[in-house]
Short mmCIF file of C-alpha atoms in Angstrom, two decimals:
data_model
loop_
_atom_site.label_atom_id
_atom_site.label_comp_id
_atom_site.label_asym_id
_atom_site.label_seq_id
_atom_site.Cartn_x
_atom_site.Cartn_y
_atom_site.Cartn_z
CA UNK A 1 -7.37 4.68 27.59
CA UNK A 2 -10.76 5.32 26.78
CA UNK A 3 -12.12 4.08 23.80
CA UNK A 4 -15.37 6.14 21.75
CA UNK A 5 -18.77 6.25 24.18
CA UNK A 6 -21.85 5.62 22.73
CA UNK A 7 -25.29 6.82 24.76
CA UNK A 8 -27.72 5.48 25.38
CA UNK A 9 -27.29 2.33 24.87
CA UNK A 10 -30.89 1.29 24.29
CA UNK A 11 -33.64 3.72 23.63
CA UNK A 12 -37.33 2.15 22.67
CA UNK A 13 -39.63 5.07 21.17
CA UNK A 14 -42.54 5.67 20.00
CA UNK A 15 -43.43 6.05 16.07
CA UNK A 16 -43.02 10.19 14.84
CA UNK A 17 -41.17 11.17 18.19
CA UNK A 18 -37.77 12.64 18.11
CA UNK A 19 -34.70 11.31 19.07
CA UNK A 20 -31.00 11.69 19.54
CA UNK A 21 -28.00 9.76 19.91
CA UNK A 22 -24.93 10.80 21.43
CA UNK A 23 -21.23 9.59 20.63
CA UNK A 24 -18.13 10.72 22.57
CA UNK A 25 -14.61 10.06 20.30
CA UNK A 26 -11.69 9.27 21.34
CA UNK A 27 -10.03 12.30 22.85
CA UNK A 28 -7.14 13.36 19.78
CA UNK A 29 -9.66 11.90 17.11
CA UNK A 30 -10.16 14.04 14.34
CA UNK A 31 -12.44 12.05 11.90
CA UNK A 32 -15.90 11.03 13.23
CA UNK A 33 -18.22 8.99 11.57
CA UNK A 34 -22.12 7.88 12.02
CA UNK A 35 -23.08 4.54 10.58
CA UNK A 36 -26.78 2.22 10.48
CA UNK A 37 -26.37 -1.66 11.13
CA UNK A 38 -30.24 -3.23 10.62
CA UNK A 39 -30.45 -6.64 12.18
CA UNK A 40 -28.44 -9.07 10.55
CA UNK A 41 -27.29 -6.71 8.67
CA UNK A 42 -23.66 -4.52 7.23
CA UNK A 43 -22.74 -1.15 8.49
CA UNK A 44 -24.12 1.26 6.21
CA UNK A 45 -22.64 5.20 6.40
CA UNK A 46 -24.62 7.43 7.21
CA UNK A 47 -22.73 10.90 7.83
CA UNK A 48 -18.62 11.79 8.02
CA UNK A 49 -17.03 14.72 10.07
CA UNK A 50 -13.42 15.94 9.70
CA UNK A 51 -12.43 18.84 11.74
CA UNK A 52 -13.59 21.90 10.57
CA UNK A 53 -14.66 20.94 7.16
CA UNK A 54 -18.03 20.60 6.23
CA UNK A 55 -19.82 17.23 7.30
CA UNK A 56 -19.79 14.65 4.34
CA UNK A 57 -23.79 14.01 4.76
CA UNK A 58 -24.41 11.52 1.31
CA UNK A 59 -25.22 8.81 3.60
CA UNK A 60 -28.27 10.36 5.14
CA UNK A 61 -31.21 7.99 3.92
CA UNK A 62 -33.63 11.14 4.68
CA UNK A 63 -33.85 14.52 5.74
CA UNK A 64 -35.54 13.05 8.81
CA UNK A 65 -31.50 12.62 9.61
CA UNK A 66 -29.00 14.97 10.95
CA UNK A 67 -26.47 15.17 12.65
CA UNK A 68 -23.85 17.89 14.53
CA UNK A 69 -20.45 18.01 15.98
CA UNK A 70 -19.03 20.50 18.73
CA UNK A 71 -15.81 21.56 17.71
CA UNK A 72 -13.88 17.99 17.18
CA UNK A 73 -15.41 16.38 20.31
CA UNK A 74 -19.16 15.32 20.65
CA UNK A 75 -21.37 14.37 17.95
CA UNK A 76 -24.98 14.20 18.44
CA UNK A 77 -27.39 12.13 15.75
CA UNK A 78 -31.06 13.03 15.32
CA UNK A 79 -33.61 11.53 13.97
CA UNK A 80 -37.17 13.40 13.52
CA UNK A 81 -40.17 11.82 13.35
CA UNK A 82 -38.71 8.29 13.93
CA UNK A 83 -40.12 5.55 11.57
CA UNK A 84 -40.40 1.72 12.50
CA UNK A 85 -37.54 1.34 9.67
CA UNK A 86 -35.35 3.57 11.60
CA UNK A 87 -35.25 0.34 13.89
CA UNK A 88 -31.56 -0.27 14.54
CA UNK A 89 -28.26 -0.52 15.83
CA UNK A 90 -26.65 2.82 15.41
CA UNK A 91 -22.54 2.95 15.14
CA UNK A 92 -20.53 5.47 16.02
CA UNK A 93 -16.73 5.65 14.97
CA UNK A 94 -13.63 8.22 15.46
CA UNK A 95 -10.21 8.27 13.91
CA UNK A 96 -7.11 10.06 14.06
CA UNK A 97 -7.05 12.06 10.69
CA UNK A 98 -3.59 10.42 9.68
CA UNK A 99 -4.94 6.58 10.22
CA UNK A 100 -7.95 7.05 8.78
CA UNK A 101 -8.23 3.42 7.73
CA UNK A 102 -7.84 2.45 12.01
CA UNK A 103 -11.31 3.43 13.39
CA UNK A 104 -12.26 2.66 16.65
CA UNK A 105 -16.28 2.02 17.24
CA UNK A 106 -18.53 2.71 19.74
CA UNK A 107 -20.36 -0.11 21.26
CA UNK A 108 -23.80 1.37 19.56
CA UNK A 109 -27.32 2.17 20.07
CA UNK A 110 -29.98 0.24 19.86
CA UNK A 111 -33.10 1.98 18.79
CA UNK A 112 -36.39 0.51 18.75
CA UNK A 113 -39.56 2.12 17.14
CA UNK A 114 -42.61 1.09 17.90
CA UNK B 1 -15.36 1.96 -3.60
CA UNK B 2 -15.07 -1.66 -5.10
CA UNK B 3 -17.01 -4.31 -4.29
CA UNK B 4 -16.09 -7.70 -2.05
CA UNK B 5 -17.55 -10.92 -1.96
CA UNK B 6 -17.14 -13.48 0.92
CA UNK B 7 -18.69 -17.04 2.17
CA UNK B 8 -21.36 -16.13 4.61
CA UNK B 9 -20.54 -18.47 7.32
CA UNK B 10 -17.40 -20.61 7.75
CA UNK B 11 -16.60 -23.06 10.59
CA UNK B 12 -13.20 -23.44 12.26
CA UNK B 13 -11.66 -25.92 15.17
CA UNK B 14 -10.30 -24.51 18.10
CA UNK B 15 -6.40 -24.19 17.58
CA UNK B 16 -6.55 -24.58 14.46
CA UNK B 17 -5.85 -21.55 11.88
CA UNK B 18 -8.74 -19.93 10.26
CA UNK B 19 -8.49 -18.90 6.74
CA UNK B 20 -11.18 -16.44 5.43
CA UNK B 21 -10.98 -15.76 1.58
CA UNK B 22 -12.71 -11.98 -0.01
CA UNK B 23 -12.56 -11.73 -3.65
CA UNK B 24 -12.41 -8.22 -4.85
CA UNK B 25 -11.72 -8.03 -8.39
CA UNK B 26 -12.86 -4.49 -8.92
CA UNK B 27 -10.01 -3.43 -6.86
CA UNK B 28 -8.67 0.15 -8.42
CA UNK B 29 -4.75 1.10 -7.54
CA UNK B 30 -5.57 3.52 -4.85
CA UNK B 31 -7.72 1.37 -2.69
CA UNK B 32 -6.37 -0.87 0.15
CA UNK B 33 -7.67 -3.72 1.73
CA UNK B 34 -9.39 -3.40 4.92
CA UNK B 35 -10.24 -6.35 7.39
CA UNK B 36 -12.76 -5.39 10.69
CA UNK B 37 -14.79 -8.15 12.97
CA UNK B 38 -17.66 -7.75 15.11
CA UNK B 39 -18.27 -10.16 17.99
CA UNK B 40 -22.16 -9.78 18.88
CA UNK B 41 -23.34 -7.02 20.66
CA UNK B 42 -20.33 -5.16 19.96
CA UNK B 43 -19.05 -2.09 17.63
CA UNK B 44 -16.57 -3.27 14.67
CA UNK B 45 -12.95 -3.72 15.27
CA UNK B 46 -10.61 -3.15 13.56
CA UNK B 47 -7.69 -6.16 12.21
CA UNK B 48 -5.43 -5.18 9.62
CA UNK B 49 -5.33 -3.61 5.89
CA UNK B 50 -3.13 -3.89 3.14
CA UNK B 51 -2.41 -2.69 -0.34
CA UNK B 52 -0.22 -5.38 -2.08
CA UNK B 53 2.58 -6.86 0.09
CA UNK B 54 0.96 -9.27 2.70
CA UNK B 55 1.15 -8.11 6.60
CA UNK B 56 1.01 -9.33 9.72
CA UNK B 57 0.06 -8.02 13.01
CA UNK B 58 -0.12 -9.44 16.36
CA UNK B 59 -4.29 -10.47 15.28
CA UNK B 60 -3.99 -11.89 12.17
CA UNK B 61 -2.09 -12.35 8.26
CA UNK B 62 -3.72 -10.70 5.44
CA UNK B 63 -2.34 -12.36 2.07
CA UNK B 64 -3.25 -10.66 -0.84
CA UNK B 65 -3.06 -12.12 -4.50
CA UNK B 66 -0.29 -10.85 -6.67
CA UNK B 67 -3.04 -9.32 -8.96
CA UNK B 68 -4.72 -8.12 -5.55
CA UNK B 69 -8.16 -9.57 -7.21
CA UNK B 70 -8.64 -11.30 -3.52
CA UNK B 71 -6.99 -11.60 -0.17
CA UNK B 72 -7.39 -14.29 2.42
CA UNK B 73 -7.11 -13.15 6.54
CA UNK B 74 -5.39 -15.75 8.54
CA UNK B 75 -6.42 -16.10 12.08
CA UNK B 76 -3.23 -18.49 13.08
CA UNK B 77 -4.80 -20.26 15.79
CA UNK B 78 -8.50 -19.52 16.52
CA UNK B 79 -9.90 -19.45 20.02
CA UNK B 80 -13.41 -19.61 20.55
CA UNK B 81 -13.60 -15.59 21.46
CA UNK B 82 -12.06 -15.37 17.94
CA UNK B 83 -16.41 -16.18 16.80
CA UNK B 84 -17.85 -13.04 15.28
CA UNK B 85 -18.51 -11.55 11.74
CA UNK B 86 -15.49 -10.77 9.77
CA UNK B 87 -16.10 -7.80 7.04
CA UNK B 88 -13.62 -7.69 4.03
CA UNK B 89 -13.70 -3.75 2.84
CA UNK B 90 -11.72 -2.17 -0.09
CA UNK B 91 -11.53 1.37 -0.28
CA UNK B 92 -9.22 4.02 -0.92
CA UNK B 93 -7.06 5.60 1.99
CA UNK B 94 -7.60 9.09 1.62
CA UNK B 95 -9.56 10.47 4.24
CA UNK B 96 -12.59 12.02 1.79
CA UNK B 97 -13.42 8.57 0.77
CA UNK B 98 -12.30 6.80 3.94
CA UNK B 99 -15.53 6.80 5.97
CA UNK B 100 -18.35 6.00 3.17
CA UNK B 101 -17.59 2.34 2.88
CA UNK B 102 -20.33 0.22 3.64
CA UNK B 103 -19.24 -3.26 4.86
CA UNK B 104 -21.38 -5.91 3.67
CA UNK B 105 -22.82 -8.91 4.93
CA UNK B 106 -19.37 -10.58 6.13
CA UNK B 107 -18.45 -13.90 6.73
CA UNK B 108 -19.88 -15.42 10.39
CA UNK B 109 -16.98 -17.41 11.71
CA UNK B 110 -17.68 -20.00 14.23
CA UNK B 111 -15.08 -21.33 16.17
CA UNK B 112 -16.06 -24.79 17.47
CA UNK B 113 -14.27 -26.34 20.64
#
């Protein structure tokens, strides 16, 4: 079946433009989560939705960061005023709600700031 | 969540098993023990978890210490698409802690033909 979509892939931008990442879960996948991977680099979290409840944000390095989620299907990641540090692979990862531990990732997008 | 420690790079002949050690003595009651690779270019995956009795799965063993102070994954007989980063993670199942681990630097396994 299909497994969680990540778009784009690649996006190059300029420093203090806008941008936003979009991830597609697995369909059934109640538990979506945003993570950071710098080059070379661990995952670090970044933002947690679970159905209906409200979004666990602590990860958020900034409030340059958000992030929304339509119902439990897309999620959309934004980042304002992009910063060359905000150069990165971003993750994207679903679950079902029961097998929380058994996330499935995205294959990620690679932002570039320059 | 507790914190792991593992070799950063380990090398491994092809056929032969792979053994990848993670100490974790900070490991609280609640918390499991979670296993993910990531070939290059690609999102995490996931391999197998744990809490005390060791499993096994049609990827890999996990053998965890009777004082579950460090675990060791066993890749029976590596293949050279078996190459990739291999994060140890501890954390706690339930779902309100679940997603805030950040895996660390991992272990880069090379599988050499």
């Amino acid at each position: 079946g299909a497994g969680v979509s990540q778009s784009p892939s690649n996006k190059v931008t300029e420093k203090g433009k806008d941008v936003e990442l979009r991830c597609d879960p697995i369909s059934g996948h109640t538990a979506l989560y945003w993570y950071r991977q710098r080059l070379g680099q661990g995952l670090e979290f970044l933002i947690y939705f679970q159905g209906n409840s409200a979004p666990d944000k602590s990860g958020l390095p900034s409030d340059r960061f958000s992030a929304e989620r339509t119902g439990e299907s897309v999620s959309t990641l934004t980042i304002q005023r992009t910063q060359q540090e905000d150069s990165a692979v971003y993750l994207c990862a679903s679950s079902l709600v029961h097998a929380i531990y058994e996330q499935y990732f995205g294959p990620g997008t690679r932002l570039t700031v320059t | 969540d507790a914190k792991t420690t593992q070799p950063t790079s380990m090398d491994c002949a092809e056929g032969r098993a792979a053994n990848l050690p993670c100490n974790h003595s900070t490991i609280s009651g609640n918390e499991y023990v979670y296993w993910y690779r990531q070939i290059h270019s690609q999102g995490p995956q996931y391999i197998i978890h744990g809490l005390k009795n060791n499993e096994t799965n049609e990827m890999a063993s996990l053998i965890i210490t009777e004082d579950r102070k460090s675990s060791t994954l066993i890749l029976p007989h590596a293949t050279l698409r078996d190459t990739a980063v291999y994060y140890c993670i501890v954390r706690a199942r339930e779902h309100t802690n679940a997603g805030k681990s950040t895996f660390g630097d991992g272990t880069t396994l090379t599988v050499k033909p």
